[in-house]
PDB file of C-alpha atoms in Angstrom:
ATOM      1  CA  MET A  23     168.548 114.883 180.013  1.00  0.00           C
ATOM      2  CA  LEU A  24     172.057 113.268 180.009  1.00  0.00           C
ATOM      3  CA  ILE A  25     170.896 110.457 182.375  1.00  0.00           C
ATOM      4  CA  GLU A  26     167.702 109.775 180.215  1.00  0.00           C
ATOM      5  CA  ASN A  27     169.878 109.586 177.016  1.00  0.00           C
ATOM      6  CA  PHE A  28     172.243 107.160 178.688  1.00  0.00           C
ATOM      7  CA  THR A  29     169.474 104.923 180.228  1.00  0.00           C
ATOM      8  CA  ASN A  30     167.278 104.996 176.993  1.00  0.00           C
ATOM      9  CA  THR A  31     169.846 103.938 174.524  1.00  0.00           C
ATOM     10  CA  GLY A  32     168.709 100.244 174.676  1.00  0.00           C
ATOM     11  CA  GLY A  33     172.085  99.469 173.064  1.00  0.00           C
ATOM     12  CA  THR A  34     174.518  96.804 174.138  1.00  0.00           C
ATOM     13  CA  LEU A  35     176.750  96.866 176.982  1.00  0.00           C
ATOM     14  CA  GLU A  36     179.581  98.122 174.742  1.00  0.00           C
ATOM     15  CA  LYS A  37     177.497 101.171 173.590  1.00  0.00           C
ATOM     16  CA  GLN A  38     176.663 102.054 177.169  1.00  0.00           C
ATOM     17  CA  LEU A  39     180.179 101.627 178.384  1.00  0.00           C
ATOM     18  CA  GLY A  40     181.414 103.692 175.440  1.00  0.00           C
ATOM     19  CA  THR A  41     178.864 106.472 176.433  1.00  0.00           C
ATOM     20  CA  ALA A  42     179.666 106.559 180.091  1.00  0.00           C
ATOM     21  CA  ALA A  43     183.455 106.495 179.403  1.00  0.00           C
ATOM     22  CA  TYR A  44     183.010 109.338 176.961  1.00  0.00           C
ATOM     23  CA  TRP A  45     181.287 111.503 179.457  1.00  0.00           C
ATOM     24  CA  ILE A  46     183.596 110.676 182.422  1.00  0.00           C
ATOM     25  CA  GLY A  47     186.457 111.689 179.977  1.00  0.00           C
ATOM     26  CA  ILE A  48     184.809 114.954 179.310  1.00  0.00           C
ATOM     27  CA  LEU A  49     184.429 115.520 182.957  1.00  0.00           C
ATOM     28  CA  CYS A  50     188.120 114.589 183.759  1.00  0.00           C
ATOM     29  CA  THR A  51     189.054 117.013 180.894  1.00  0.00           C
ATOM     30  CA  VAL A  52     187.078 119.854 182.366  1.00  0.00           C
ATOM     31  CA  VAL A  53     188.432 119.358 185.940  1.00  0.00           C
ATOM     32  CA  ALA A  54     192.008 119.334 184.585  1.00  0.00           C
ATOM     33  CA  LEU A  55     191.519 122.504 182.533  1.00  0.00           C
ATOM     34  CA  VAL A  56     190.040 124.237 185.489  1.00  0.00           C
ATOM     35  CA  MET A  57     192.824 123.101 187.797  1.00  0.00           C
ATOM     36  CA  ARG A  58     195.409 124.086 185.368  1.00  0.00           C
ATOM     37  CA  GLY A  59     193.905 127.418 184.686  1.00  0.00           C
ATOM     38  CA  LEU A  60     193.621 128.334 188.423  1.00  0.00           C
ATOM     39  CA  ALA A  61     197.269 127.234 188.786  1.00  0.00           C
ATOM     40  CA  LEU A  62     198.368 129.489 185.917  1.00  0.00           C
ATOM     41  CA  ALA A  63     196.395 132.428 187.468  1.00  0.00           C
ATOM     42  CA  GLY A  64     197.949 131.821 190.781  1.00  0.00           C
ATOM     43  CA  VAL A  65     194.579 131.215 192.509  1.00  0.00           C
ATOM     44  CA  TYR A  66     195.186 127.351 193.134  1.00  0.00           C
ATOM     45  CA  SER A  67     198.602 126.301 194.263  1.00  0.00           C
ATOM     46  CA  TYR A  68     197.719 123.825 196.851  1.00  0.00           C
ATOM     47  CA  SER A  69     198.107 120.115 195.553  1.00  0.00           C
ATOM     48  CA  PRO A  70     196.353 117.713 197.932  1.00  0.00           C
ATOM     49  CA  THR A  71     197.903 114.422 198.523  1.00  0.00           C
ATOM     50  CA  VAL A  72     196.312 110.930 198.433  1.00  0.00           C
ATOM     51  CA  GLY A  73     198.463 108.656 200.431  1.00  0.00           C
ATOM     52  CA  ARG A  74     201.829 109.873 199.275  1.00  0.00           C
ATOM     53  CA  ASN A  75     200.980 110.895 195.776  1.00  0.00           C
ATOM     54  CA  PRO A  76     200.028 114.641 194.856  1.00  0.00           C
ATOM     55  CA  LEU A  77     196.713 115.056 193.291  1.00  0.00           C
ATOM     56  CA  SER A  78     197.463 117.551 190.424  1.00  0.00           C
ATOM     57  CA  TYR A  79     195.869 118.350 187.063  1.00  0.00           C
ATOM     58  CA  ARG A  80     198.100 115.721 185.380  1.00  0.00           C
ATOM     59  CA  THR A  81     196.085 112.992 187.235  1.00  0.00           C
ATOM     60  CA  PHE A  82     192.808 114.154 185.689  1.00  0.00           C
ATOM     61  CA  LEU A  83     194.407 114.573 182.371  1.00  0.00           C
ATOM     62  CA  GLU A  84     195.701 111.189 182.362  1.00  0.00           C
ATOM     63  CA  GLY A  85     192.374 109.829 183.494  1.00  0.00           C
ATOM     64  CA  ALA A  86     190.723 111.742 180.586  1.00  0.00           C
ATOM     65  CA  ILE A  87     193.025 109.888 178.223  1.00  0.00           C
ATOM     66  CA  LEU A  88     192.150 106.634 179.765  1.00  0.00           C
ATOM     67  CA  PHE A  89     188.496 107.060 179.587  1.00  0.00           C
ATOM     68  CA  PHE A  90     188.552 108.357 175.978  1.00  0.00           C
ATOM     69  CA  VAL A  91     190.623 105.409 174.820  1.00  0.00           C
ATOM     70  CA  MET A  92     188.131 103.120 176.573  1.00  0.00           C
ATOM     71  CA  SER A  93     185.288 104.897 174.968  1.00  0.00           C
ATOM     72  CA  THR A  94     186.873 104.395 171.596  1.00  0.00           C
ATOM     73  CA  ALA A  95     187.599 100.790 172.130  1.00  0.00           C
ATOM     74  CA  SER A  96     184.016  99.993 173.311  1.00  0.00           C
ATOM     75  CA  THR A  97     182.554 101.813 170.305  1.00  0.00           C
ATOM     76  CA  VAL A  98     184.771  99.940 167.857  1.00  0.00           C
ATOM     77  CA  ILE A  99     183.794  96.586 169.492  1.00  0.00           C
ATOM     78  CA  ALA A 100     180.171  97.497 169.313  1.00  0.00           C
ATOM     79  CA  TRP A 101     180.580  98.593 165.681  1.00  0.00           C
ATOM     80  CA  ILE A 102     182.281  95.323 164.769  1.00  0.00           C
ATOM     81  CA  LYS A 103     179.526  93.176 166.518  1.00  0.00           C
ATOM     82  CA  GLU A 104     176.792  95.163 164.499  1.00  0.00           C
ATOM     83  CA  ARG A 105     178.588  94.528 161.118  1.00  0.00           C
ATOM     84  CA  LYS A 106     178.898  90.885 161.907  1.00  0.00           C
ATOM     85  CA  ALA A 107     175.105  90.589 162.626  1.00  0.00           C
TER      86      ALA A 107
END
């Protein structure tokens, strides 16, 4: 259903980018909340490393912020282009 809505929007690239970034942001938020919840419960204390950097809930939280900002910016650009037309 989500894939159908994404592919059938028929909108501009900005609208599609905004939609994709929003859902990726939601996914990153959910992963960050689950990781943080498990860490608070004492179930998940292992922090895997990617190279030399630890992969923690903060990584996903900052990714979510990035994708939400990108979604907002893309949506605003699409809205401005529609207003000019």
